[in-house]
PDB file of C-alpha atoms in Angstrom:
ATOM      1  CA  SER A   1      42.967 -31.373  -5.804  1.00 54.00           C
ATOM      2  CA  SER A   2      43.335 -35.059  -6.585  1.00 65.00           C
ATOM      3  CA  VAL A   3      47.093 -34.909  -7.168  1.00 72.00           C
ATOM      4  CA  GLY A   4      48.964 -37.524  -5.183  1.00 72.00           C
ATOM      5  CA  TYR A   5      52.604 -38.069  -4.318  1.00 70.00           C
ATOM      6  CA  LEU A   6      54.224 -41.499  -4.293  1.00 64.00           C
ATOM      7  CA  ALA A   7      57.051 -41.787  -1.765  1.00 67.00           C
ATOM      8  CA  TYR A   8      58.949 -44.488   0.075  1.00 66.00           C
ATOM      9  CA  ASP A   9      61.277 -44.113   3.062  1.00 73.00           C
ATOM     10  CA  HIS A  10      63.491 -47.159   2.911  1.00 70.00           C
ATOM     11  CA  GLY A  11      64.707 -46.714   6.500  1.00 72.00           C
ATOM     12  CA  ALA A  12      67.551 -49.107   7.291  1.00 71.00           C
ATOM     13  CA  ALA A  13      67.320 -50.956   3.963  1.00 74.00           C
ATOM     14  CA  GLU A  14      70.482 -50.189   2.003  1.00 81.00           C
ATOM     15  CA  THR A  15      70.724 -52.699  -0.824  1.00 89.00           C
ATOM     16  CA  ALA A  16      68.222 -53.289  -3.603  1.00 91.00           C
ATOM     17  CA  SER A  17      67.500 -56.769  -2.225  1.00 92.00           C
ATOM     18  CA  GLN A  18      66.756 -55.389   1.239  1.00 91.00           C
ATOM     19  CA  LYS A  19      64.400 -52.771  -0.199  1.00 91.00           C
ATOM     20  CA  VAL A  20      62.556 -55.379  -2.259  1.00 92.00           C
ATOM     21  CA  GLU A  21      62.283 -57.701   0.763  1.00 92.00           C
ATOM     22  CA  GLU A  22      60.905 -54.876   2.906  1.00 90.00           C
ATOM     23  CA  LEU A  23      58.361 -53.849   0.275  1.00 89.00           C
ATOM     24  CA  SER A  24      57.410 -57.485  -0.272  1.00 90.00           C
ATOM     25  CA  THR A  25      56.610 -57.773   3.430  1.00 89.00           C
ATOM     26  CA  LEU A  26      54.730 -54.475   3.548  1.00 87.00           C
ATOM     27  CA  LEU A  27      52.760 -54.657   0.306  1.00 88.00           C
ATOM     28  CA  THR A  28      52.317 -58.360  -0.450  1.00 87.00           C
ATOM     29  CA  ALA A  29      52.622 -59.970   2.992  1.00 86.00           C
ATOM     30  CA  GLY A  30      55.775 -61.723   1.774  1.00 87.00           C
ATOM     31  CA  ARG A  31      54.075 -63.439  -1.172  1.00 87.00           C
ATOM     32  CA  LEU A  32      56.340 -61.919  -3.851  1.00 89.00           C
ATOM     33  CA  SER A  33      57.877 -64.751  -5.900  1.00 88.00           C
ATOM     34  CA  ARG A  34      61.633 -65.183  -6.284  1.00 90.00           C
ATOM     35  CA  GLU A  35      61.389 -64.438 -10.013  1.00 90.00           C
ATOM     36  CA  ASN A  36      59.530 -61.184  -9.434  1.00 91.00           C
ATOM     37  CA  LYS A  37      61.909 -60.190  -6.640  1.00 93.00           C
ATOM     38  CA  GLN A  38      64.822 -60.617  -9.017  1.00 95.00           C
ATOM     39  CA  VAL A  39      63.081 -58.544 -11.701  1.00 94.00           C
ATOM     40  CA  LEU A  40      62.553 -55.769  -9.147  1.00 94.00           C
ATOM     41  CA  VAL A  41      66.162 -55.914  -7.917  1.00 95.00           C
ATOM     42  CA  ASN A  42      67.488 -55.762 -11.495  1.00 96.00           C
ATOM     43  CA  SER A  43      65.180 -52.877 -12.405  1.00 95.00           C
ATOM     44  CA  TYR A  44      66.056 -50.946  -9.257  1.00 94.00           C
ATOM     45  CA  THR A  45      69.786 -51.395  -9.882  1.00 94.00           C
ATOM     46  CA  HIS A  46      69.446 -50.277 -13.498  1.00 95.00           C
ATOM     47  CA  PHE A  47      67.401 -47.153 -12.743  1.00 95.00           C
ATOM     48  CA  LYS A  48      69.585 -46.211  -9.758  1.00 93.00           C
ATOM     49  CA  HIS A  49      72.673 -46.361 -11.966  1.00 94.00           C
ATOM     50  CA  ILE A  50      71.089 -44.279 -14.754  1.00 94.00           C
ATOM     51  CA  HIS A  51      68.806 -41.836 -12.872  1.00 94.00           C
ATOM     52  CA  GLY A  52      69.760 -41.947  -9.187  1.00 91.00           C
ATOM     53  CA  GLN A  53      68.278 -43.375  -5.995  1.00 88.00           C
ATOM     54  CA  ASN A  54      65.138 -41.230  -5.711  1.00 87.00           C
ATOM     55  CA  PHE A  55      64.041 -42.099  -9.230  1.00 90.00           C
ATOM     56  CA  ALA A  56      64.839 -45.791  -8.667  1.00 91.00           C
ATOM     57  CA  ASP A  57      62.789 -45.780  -5.438  1.00 89.00           C
ATOM     58  CA  GLY A  58      59.788 -44.425  -7.382  1.00 88.00           C
ATOM     59  CA  VAL A  59      60.192 -47.055 -10.102  1.00 91.00           C
ATOM     60  CA  LEU A  60      60.426 -49.772  -7.455  1.00 91.00           C
ATOM     61  CA  LEU A  61      57.137 -48.676  -5.893  1.00 89.00           C
ATOM     62  CA  LYS A  62      55.378 -48.582  -9.265  1.00 90.00           C
ATOM     63  CA  LEU A  63      56.667 -52.022 -10.208  1.00 92.00           C
ATOM     64  CA  MET A  64      55.606 -53.440  -6.834  1.00 90.00           C
ATOM     65  CA  ALA A  65      52.125 -52.012  -7.320  1.00 89.00           C
ATOM     66  CA  SER A  66      51.934 -53.661 -10.746  1.00 90.00           C
ATOM     67  CA  SER A  67      53.007 -57.109  -9.551  1.00 89.00           C
ATOM     68  CA  PRO A  68      50.412 -59.911  -9.520  1.00 87.00           C
ATOM     69  CA  GLU A  69      51.095 -60.586  -5.846  1.00 87.00           C
ATOM     70  CA  PHE A  70      50.111 -57.015  -4.973  1.00 87.00           C
ATOM     71  CA  HIS A  71      46.686 -57.509  -6.571  1.00 83.00           C
ATOM     72  CA  THR A  72      45.832 -60.888  -5.052  1.00 79.00           C
ATOM     73  CA  SER A  73      45.495 -62.233  -1.551  1.00 76.00           C
ATOM     74  CA  ASN A  74      46.674 -65.765  -2.304  1.00 72.00           C
ATOM     75  CA  THR A  75      50.013 -67.252  -3.279  1.00 71.00           C
ATOM     76  CA  LEU A  76      50.923 -66.996  -6.944  1.00 67.00           C
ATOM     77  CA  ARG A  77      51.870 -70.311  -8.533  1.00 72.00           C
ATOM     78  CA  LYS A  78      53.548 -70.135 -11.901  1.00 73.00           C
ATOM     79  CA  THR A  79      53.025 -73.340 -13.872  1.00 78.00           C
ATOM     80  CA  GLY A  80      54.908 -72.399 -17.003  1.00 80.00           C
ATOM     81  CA  ALA A  81      52.014 -73.702 -19.083  1.00 86.00           C
ATOM     82  CA  PRO A  82      50.372 -71.362 -21.552  1.00 87.00           C
ATOM     83  CA  ARG A  83      46.906 -70.145 -20.675  1.00 83.00           C
ATOM     84  CA  SER A  84      44.013 -71.480 -22.658  1.00 87.00           C
ATOM     85  CA  VAL A  85      42.412 -69.019 -25.005  1.00 90.00           C
ATOM     86  CA  THR A  86      38.871 -68.073 -24.057  1.00 90.00           C
ATOM     87  CA  PRO A  87      36.583 -68.552 -27.066  1.00 91.00           C
ATOM     88  CA  PRO A  88      34.609 -65.509 -28.174  1.00 90.00           C
ATOM     89  CA  THR A  89      31.053 -65.319 -26.899  1.00 89.00           C
ATOM     90  CA  GLU A  90      28.191 -66.013 -29.243  1.00 89.00           C
ATOM     91  CA  PRO A  91      26.366 -62.794 -30.180  1.00 87.00           C
ATOM     92  CA  SER A  92      22.893 -62.484 -28.727  1.00 87.00           C
ATOM     93  CA  ARG A  93      19.882 -62.111 -30.987  1.00 88.00           C
ATOM     94  CA  ARG A  94      17.937 -60.235 -28.319  1.00 89.00           C
ATOM     95  CA  PRO A  95      17.697 -56.458 -28.637  1.00 89.00           C
ATOM     96  CA  TYR A  96      19.441 -54.443 -25.966  1.00 85.00           C
ATOM     97  CA  LYS A  97      20.091 -50.901 -24.863  1.00 88.00           C
ATOM     98  CA  ALA A  98      23.530 -49.529 -24.087  1.00 87.00           C
ATOM     99  CA  ILE A  99      24.836 -46.431 -22.432  1.00 90.00           C
ATOM    100  CA  VAL A 100      27.771 -44.991 -24.309  1.00 87.00           C
ATOM    101  CA  TYR A 101      29.984 -42.623 -22.351  1.00 83.00           C
ATOM    102  CA  ILE A 102      32.431 -40.446 -24.250  1.00 77.00           C
ATOM    103  CA  ASN A 103      34.895 -38.372 -22.272  1.00 71.00           C
ATOM    104  CA  LEU A 104      36.234 -35.549 -24.410  1.00 65.00           C
ATOM    105  CA  GLY A 105      39.169 -33.643 -23.010  1.00 64.00           C
ATOM    106  CA  GLY A 106      38.531 -29.942 -22.446  1.00 59.00           C
ATOM    107  CA  GLY A 107      36.344 -27.445 -24.227  1.00 61.00           C
ATOM    108  CA  ALA A 108      33.087 -27.882 -22.349  1.00 57.00           C
ATOM    109  CA  ASP A 109      32.886 -25.175 -19.727  1.00 57.00           C
ATOM    110  CA  SER A 110      29.596 -23.732 -18.558  1.00 57.00           C
ATOM    111  CA  PHE A 111      29.725 -20.897 -21.113  1.00 54.00           C
ATOM    112  CA  ASN A 112      30.028 -23.396 -23.966  1.00 60.00           C
ATOM    113  CA  ILE A 113      26.917 -25.246 -22.875  1.00 61.00           C
ATOM    114  CA  LEU A 114      24.682 -22.237 -22.170  1.00 65.00           C
ATOM    115  CA  THR A 115      25.737 -18.878 -23.545  1.00 68.00           C
ATOM    116  CA  PRO A 116      24.633 -15.822 -21.600  1.00 68.00           C
ATOM    117  CA  HIS A 117      21.928 -13.628 -23.115  1.00 71.00           C
ATOM    118  CA  SER A 118      22.387  -9.865 -23.347  1.00 70.00           C
ATOM    119  CA  ASN A 119      18.966  -9.190 -21.824  1.00 71.00           C
ATOM    120  CA  GLY A 120      18.913  -5.716 -23.325  1.00 69.00           C
ATOM    121  CA  LYS A 121      22.592  -5.119 -22.415  1.00 68.00           C
ATOM    122  CA  GLU A 122      21.765  -5.547 -18.709  1.00 72.00           C
ATOM    123  CA  CYS A 123      23.710  -8.791 -18.250  1.00 71.00           C
ATOM    124  CA  ALA A 124      27.455  -8.274 -17.607  1.00 73.00           C
ATOM    125  CA  LEU A 125      28.160 -11.937 -18.355  1.00 75.00           C
ATOM    126  CA  TYR A 126      27.171 -11.419 -21.993  1.00 73.00           C
ATOM    127  CA  ASP A 127      29.987  -8.913 -22.607  1.00 74.00           C
ATOM    128  CA  GLU A 128      32.430 -10.912 -20.487  1.00 76.00           C
ATOM    129  CA  TYR A 129      31.688 -14.061 -22.487  1.00 73.00           C
ATOM    130  CA  PHE A 130      32.464 -12.512 -25.857  1.00 73.00           C
ATOM    131  CA  GLU A 131      35.444 -10.541 -24.557  1.00 74.00           C
ATOM    132  CA  ALA A 132      37.020 -13.696 -23.112  1.00 73.00           C
ATOM    133  CA  ARG A 133      36.597 -15.540 -26.403  1.00 69.00           C
ATOM    134  CA  GLY A 134      37.732 -12.640 -28.575  1.00 67.00           C
ATOM    135  CA  GLY A 135      34.823 -12.945 -30.954  1.00 63.00           C
ATOM    136  CA  GLN A 136      31.605 -11.390 -32.058  1.00 62.00           C
ATOM    137  CA  PRO A 137      28.257 -12.322 -30.573  1.00 58.00           C
ATOM    138  CA  ASN A 138      26.784 -15.458 -32.089  1.00 56.00           C
ATOM    139  CA  SER A 139      23.884 -14.728 -34.411  1.00 53.00           C
ATOM    140  CA  TYR A 140      22.443 -18.178 -33.584  1.00 54.00           C
ATOM    141  CA  VAL A 141      21.731 -17.511 -29.920  1.00 50.00           C
ATOM    142  CA  PHE A 142      18.519 -19.157 -28.795  1.00 50.00           C
ATOM    143  CA  VAL A 143      16.204 -17.116 -26.610  1.00 49.00           C
TER     144      VAL A 143
END
């Protein structure tokens, strides 16, 4: 299974500020900016008051993992200046090929791709297939 569990043992850290400082050291090598630390402290305090400590700890971890300092290895410098807008690229006139991948949720098990054939009523999968789907055999079965 690919199910994971996000947990954090805050150890001796008791206050929101101490928890944020500890996580900043562990997850960003201390690069977390003062502004982002304050956002995390405020969020932790809010969620702890509304939902309790365990929930607030989980929110704190998720917010830390979404911080810019977590995703970079250099120091973040906020300039306050707006970013320049990247102009759209000029469309190419050259022909190209593309692979289009569409992920549809559910409905494509092995029996939906290849249906079993009765083989003169000797294949048990044929009866199992139609029993599981509660229907009649398909008249459009390819041999």
